[in-house]
Coordinates of C-alpha atoms in Angstrom, one line a residue:
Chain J
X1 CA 48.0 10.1 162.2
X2 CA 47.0 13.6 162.9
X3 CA 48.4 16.9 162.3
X4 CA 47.8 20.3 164.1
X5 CA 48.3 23.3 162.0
X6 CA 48.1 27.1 164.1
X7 CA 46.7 29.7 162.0
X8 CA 44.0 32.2 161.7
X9 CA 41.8 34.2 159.5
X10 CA 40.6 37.5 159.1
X11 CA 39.2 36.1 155.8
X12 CA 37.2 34.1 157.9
X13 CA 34.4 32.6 155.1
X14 CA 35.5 32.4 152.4
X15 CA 39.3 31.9 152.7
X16 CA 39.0 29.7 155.6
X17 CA 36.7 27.5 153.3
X18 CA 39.3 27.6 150.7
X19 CA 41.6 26.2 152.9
X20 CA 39.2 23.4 154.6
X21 CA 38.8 22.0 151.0
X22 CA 42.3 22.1 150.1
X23 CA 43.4 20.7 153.0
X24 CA 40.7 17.7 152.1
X25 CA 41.5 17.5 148.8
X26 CA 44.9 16.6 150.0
X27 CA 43.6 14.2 152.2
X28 CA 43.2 16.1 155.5
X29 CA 39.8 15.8 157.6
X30 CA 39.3 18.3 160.0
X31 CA 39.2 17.2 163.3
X32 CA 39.1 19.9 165.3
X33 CA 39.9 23.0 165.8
X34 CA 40.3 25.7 168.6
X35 CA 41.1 29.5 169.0
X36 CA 44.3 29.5 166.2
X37 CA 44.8 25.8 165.8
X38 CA 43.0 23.0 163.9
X39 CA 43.4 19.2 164.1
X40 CA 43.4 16.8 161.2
X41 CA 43.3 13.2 160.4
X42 CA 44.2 11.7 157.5
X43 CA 41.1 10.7 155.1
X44 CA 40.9 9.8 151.2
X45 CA 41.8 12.9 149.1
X46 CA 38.3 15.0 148.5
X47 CA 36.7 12.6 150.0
X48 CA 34.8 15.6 152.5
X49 CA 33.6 19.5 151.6
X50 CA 33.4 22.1 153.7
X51 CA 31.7 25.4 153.8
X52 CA 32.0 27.9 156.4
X53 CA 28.5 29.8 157.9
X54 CA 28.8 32.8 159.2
X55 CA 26.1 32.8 162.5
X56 CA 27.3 35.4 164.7
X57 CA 24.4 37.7 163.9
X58 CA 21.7 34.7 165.0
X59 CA 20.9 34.7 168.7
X60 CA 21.9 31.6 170.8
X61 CA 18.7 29.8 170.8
X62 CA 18.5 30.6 166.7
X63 CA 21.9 29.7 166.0
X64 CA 21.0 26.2 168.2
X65 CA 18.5 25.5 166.4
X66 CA 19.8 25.9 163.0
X67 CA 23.1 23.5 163.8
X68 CA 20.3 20.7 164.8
X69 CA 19.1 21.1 161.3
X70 CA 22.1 20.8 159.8
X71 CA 23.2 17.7 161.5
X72 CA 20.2 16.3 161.3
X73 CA 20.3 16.6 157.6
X74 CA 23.6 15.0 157.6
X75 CA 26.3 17.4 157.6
X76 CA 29.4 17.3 160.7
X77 CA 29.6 20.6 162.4
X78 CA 32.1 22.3 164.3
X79 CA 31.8 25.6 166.0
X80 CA 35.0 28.2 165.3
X81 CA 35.3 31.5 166.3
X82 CA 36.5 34.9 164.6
X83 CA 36.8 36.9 167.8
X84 CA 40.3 36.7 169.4
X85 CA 40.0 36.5 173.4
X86 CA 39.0 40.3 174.0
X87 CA 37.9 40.1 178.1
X88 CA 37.5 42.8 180.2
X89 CA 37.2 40.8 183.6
X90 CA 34.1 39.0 183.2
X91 CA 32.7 41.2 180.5
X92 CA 33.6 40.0 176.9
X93 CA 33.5 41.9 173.2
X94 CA 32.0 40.3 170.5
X95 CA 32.7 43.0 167.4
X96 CA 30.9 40.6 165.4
X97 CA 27.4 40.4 167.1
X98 CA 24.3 42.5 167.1
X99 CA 24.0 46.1 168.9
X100 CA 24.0 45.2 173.2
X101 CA 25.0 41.4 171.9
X102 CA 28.4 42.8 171.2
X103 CA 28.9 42.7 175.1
X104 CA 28.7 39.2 176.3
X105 CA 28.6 38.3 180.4
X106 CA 27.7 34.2 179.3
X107 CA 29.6 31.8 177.6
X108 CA 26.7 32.0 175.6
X109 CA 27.6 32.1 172.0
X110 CA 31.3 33.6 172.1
X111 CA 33.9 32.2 170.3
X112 CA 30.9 30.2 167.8
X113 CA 30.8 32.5 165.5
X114 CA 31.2 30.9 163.0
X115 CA 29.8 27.0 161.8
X116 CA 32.2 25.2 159.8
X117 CA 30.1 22.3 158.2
X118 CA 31.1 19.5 156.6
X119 CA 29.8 17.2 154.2
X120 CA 30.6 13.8 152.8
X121 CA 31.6 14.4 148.9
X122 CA 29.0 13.4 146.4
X123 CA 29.7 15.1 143.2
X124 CA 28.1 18.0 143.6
X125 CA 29.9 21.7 144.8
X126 CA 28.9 22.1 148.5
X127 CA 26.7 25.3 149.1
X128 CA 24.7 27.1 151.9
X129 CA 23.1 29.1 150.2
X130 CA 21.4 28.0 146.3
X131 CA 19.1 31.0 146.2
X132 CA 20.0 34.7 145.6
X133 CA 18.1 35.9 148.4
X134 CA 19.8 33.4 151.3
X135 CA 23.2 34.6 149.1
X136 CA 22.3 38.0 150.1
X137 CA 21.4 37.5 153.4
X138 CA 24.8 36.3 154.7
X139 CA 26.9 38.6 152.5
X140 CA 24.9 41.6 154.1
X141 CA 25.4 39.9 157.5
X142 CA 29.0 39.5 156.7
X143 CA 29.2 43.4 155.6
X144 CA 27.4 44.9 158.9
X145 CA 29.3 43.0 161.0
X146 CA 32.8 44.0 159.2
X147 CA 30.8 47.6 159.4
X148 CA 30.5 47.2 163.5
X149 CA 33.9 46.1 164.1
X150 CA 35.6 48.8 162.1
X151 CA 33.7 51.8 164.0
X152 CA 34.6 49.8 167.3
X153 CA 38.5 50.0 166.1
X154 CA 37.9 53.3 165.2
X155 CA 36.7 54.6 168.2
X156 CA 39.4 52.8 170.1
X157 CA 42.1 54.1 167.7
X158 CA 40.8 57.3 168.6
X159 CA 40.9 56.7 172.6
X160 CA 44.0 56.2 172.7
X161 CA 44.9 59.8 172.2
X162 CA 42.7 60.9 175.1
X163 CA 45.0 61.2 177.7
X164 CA 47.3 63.2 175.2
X165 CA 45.1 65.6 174.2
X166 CA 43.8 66.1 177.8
X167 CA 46.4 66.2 180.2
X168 CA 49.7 66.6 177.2
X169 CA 51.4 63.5 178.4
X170 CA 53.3 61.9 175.6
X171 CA 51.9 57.9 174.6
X172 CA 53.9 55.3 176.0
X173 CA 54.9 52.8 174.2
X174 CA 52.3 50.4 175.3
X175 CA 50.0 53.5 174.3
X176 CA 51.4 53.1 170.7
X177 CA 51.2 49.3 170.1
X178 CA 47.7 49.7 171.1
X179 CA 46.9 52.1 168.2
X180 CA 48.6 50.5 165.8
X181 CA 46.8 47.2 166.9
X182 CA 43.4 49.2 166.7
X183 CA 44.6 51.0 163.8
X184 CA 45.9 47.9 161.9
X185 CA 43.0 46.1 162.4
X186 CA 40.2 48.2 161.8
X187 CA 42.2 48.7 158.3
X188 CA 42.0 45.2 157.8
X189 CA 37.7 44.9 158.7
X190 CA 36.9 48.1 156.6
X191 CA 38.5 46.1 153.3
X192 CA 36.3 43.3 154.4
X193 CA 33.4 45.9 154.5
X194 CA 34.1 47.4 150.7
X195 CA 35.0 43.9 149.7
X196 CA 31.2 42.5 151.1
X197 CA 29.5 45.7 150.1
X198 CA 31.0 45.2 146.1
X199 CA 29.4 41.6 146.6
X200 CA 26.1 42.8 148.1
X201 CA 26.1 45.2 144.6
X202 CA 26.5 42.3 142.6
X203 CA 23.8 40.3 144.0
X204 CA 21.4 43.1 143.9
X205 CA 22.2 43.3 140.3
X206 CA 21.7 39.8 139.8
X207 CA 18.8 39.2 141.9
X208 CA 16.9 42.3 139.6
X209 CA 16.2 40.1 136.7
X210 CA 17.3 36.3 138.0
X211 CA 15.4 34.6 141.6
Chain G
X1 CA -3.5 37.2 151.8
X2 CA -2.1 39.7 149.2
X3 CA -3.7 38.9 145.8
X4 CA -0.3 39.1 143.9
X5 CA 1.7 36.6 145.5
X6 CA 4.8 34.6 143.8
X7 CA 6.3 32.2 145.6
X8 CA 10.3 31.5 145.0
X9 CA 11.2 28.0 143.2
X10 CA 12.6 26.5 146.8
X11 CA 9.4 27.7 148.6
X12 CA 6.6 26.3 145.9
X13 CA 8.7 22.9 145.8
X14 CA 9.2 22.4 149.5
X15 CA 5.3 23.1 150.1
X16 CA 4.9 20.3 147.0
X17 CA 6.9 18.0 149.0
X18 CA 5.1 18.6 152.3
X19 CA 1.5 17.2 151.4
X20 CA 2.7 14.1 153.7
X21 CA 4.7 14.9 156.9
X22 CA 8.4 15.1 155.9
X23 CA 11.9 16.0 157.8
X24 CA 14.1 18.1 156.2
X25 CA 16.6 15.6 154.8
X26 CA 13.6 14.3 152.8
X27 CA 12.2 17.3 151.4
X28 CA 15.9 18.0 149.4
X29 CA 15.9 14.3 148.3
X30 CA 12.1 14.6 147.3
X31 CA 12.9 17.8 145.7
X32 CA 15.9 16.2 143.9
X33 CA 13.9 13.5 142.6
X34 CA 10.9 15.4 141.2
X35 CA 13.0 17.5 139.4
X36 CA 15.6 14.7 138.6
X37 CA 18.5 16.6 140.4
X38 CA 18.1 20.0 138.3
X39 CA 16.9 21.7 141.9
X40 CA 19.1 20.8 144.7
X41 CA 18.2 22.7 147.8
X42 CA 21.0 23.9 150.1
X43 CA 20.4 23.2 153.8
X44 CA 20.8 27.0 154.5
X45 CA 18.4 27.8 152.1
X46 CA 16.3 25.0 153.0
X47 CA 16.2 26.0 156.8
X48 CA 15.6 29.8 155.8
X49 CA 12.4 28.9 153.7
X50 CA 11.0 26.4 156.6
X51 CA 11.4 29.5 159.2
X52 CA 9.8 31.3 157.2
X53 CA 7.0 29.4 156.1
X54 CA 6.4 28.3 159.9
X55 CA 6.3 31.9 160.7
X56 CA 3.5 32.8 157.8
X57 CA 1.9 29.6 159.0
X58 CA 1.6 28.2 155.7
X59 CA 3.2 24.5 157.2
X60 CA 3.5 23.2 160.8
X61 CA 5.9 21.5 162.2
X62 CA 4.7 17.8 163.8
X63 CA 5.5 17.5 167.4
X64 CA 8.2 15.4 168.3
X65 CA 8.6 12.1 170.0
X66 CA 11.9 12.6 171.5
X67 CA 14.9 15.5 170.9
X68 CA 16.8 12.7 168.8
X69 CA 14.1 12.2 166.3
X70 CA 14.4 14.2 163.4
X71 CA 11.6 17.2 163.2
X72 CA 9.1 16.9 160.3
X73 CA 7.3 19.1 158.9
X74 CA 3.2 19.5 157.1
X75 CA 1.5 21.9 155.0
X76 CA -1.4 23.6 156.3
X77 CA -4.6 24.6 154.5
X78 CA -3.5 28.1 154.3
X79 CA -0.4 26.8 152.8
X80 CA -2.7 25.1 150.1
X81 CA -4.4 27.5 149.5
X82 CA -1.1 29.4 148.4
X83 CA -0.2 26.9 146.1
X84 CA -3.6 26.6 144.4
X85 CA -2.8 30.4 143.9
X86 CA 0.3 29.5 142.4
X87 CA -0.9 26.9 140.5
X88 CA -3.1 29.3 138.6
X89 CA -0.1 31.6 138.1
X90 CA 1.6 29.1 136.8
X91 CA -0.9 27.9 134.4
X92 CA -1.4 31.9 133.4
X93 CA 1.9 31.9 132.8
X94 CA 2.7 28.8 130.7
X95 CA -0.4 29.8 128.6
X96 CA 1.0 33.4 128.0
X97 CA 4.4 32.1 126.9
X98 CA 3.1 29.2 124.6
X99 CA 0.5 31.3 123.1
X100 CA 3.8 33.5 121.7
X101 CA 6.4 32.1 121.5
X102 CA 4.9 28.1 121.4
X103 CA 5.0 27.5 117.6
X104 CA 9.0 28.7 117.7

């Protein structure tokens, strides 16, 4: 029996991970999933762990290569996105990648920003990352990314008064669900940002005296 | 090669377990079993360290027989030499701390 659940999330590491392993731990194996919907079959309870990678910031080729290794050392993995369909004919936005990357002509890697891996349960918590420095490296991905977006939100918060302030015209109302969309959601990316940047603190602490 | 080198726990344990030609998967049960399961490698971490390591040159990585095999990797001689480095380090350090605090 399967089940298909809609949702989506801005917290898309680590409360989507939370998620994944409650939904196992209830008996739920993630099938697969799409844009806002995921797919599960029933399973034993906790009998699978997941953990979410965040690969947005890794080139095509790098981000290839890295999923071979990881299911060639065992683990299931399924390719999610963060980025909602933002198209502009055949150009696309990816807040989430690096500098020119943001713009995307090819399939390419939009939509997989994200890994969501899976492993068969054996006792032992399910990690990434069991250094400091790898910890570090994909919180301060995590962060710039958030960083990226926000400005991007920003500055499209901020276009949208353009025409008002250069030929007087009052916003429509089309106008004004745009801002608030921009508006809303750039809120939303810079907590992620002071949320990640508190985290990246803590590591650096950490990492001063401890490998 | 800079003279003060230290390597991290993963890296001096994955060049340990890569005196034979190994594939990923195996280094993190070798690494497991020499330690008897105190260090368990992460994948991520795992697959950060062999980048790396490829990229200083200190292991190789064997060519493959087909895309379906799994890819295994070797240390090189420069590798060894870092972990004779190490070894003496180590050593330094294990004389250092006994020498103190031994009789405690």
């Amino acid at each position: 029996m399967t089940k298909t659940i809609f949702r989506y999330f801005f917290d898309f590491v680590e409360g989507q991970e939370q998620w994944l392993n409650e939904m196992a731990g209830k008996g739920y194996r993630l099938k697969n999933c799409g844009v806002c919907w995921y797919t599960f079959e029933q399973c034993q309870p906790g009998d699978f762990s997941y953990s979410v990678a965040f690969v947005a910031d890794k080139s095509y080729r790098e981000a290839k290569t890295y999923r071979q290794f990881l299911e060639q050392s065992g683990f299931r993995v399924l390719t999610k996105n963060i980025n909602l369909n933002l198209s502009f004919g055949k150009l696309r936005w990816r807040p989430f990648a690096k500098g020119w990357g943001q713009l995307a002509t090819l399939p390419g890697g939009y939509n997989k920003e994200l890994f969501l891996v899976e492993k068969k349960h054996d006792g032992t918590p399910f990690v990434l990352h069991s250094d400091l420095a790898g910890q570090l490296l994909t919180v301060r991905a995590i962060r710039n990314a958030s960083l990226w977006a926000t400005l991007c939100l920003l500055g499209l918060f901020a276009m949208t008064f353009l025409p008002v302030l250069r030929a007087g015209v009052a916003s429509s109302p089309w106008t004004f669900a745009g801002r608030l969309i921009a508006g809303g959601l750039g809120v939303i990316f810079a907590l992620f940002a002071v949320r990640y940047t508190r985290l990246i603190t803590e590591l650096e602490e950490e990492s001063k005296t401890l490998e | 090669m800079a003279e003060n080198i230290v390597l991290t726990e993963a890296v001096y344990y994955i060049l340990l377990s890569l005196k034979e030609p190994v594939h990923g998967y195996g280094i993190m049960q070798n690494v497991a079993q020499l330690t008897n399961n105190r260090v368990n490698l992460a994948a991520g971490t795992l697959y950060g360290a062999l980048t790396a390591l490829l990229e200083k040159g200190w292991i190789s990585a064997l060519p493959e027989a087909d895309q379906s095999r799994r890819k295994e990797y070797q240390i090189t001689d420069s590798g060894q030499a870092a972990v004779q480095k190490e070894l003496e380090r180590l050593r330094e350090l294990l004389r250092n701390g006994e020498g103190i605090y031994g009789d405690d």
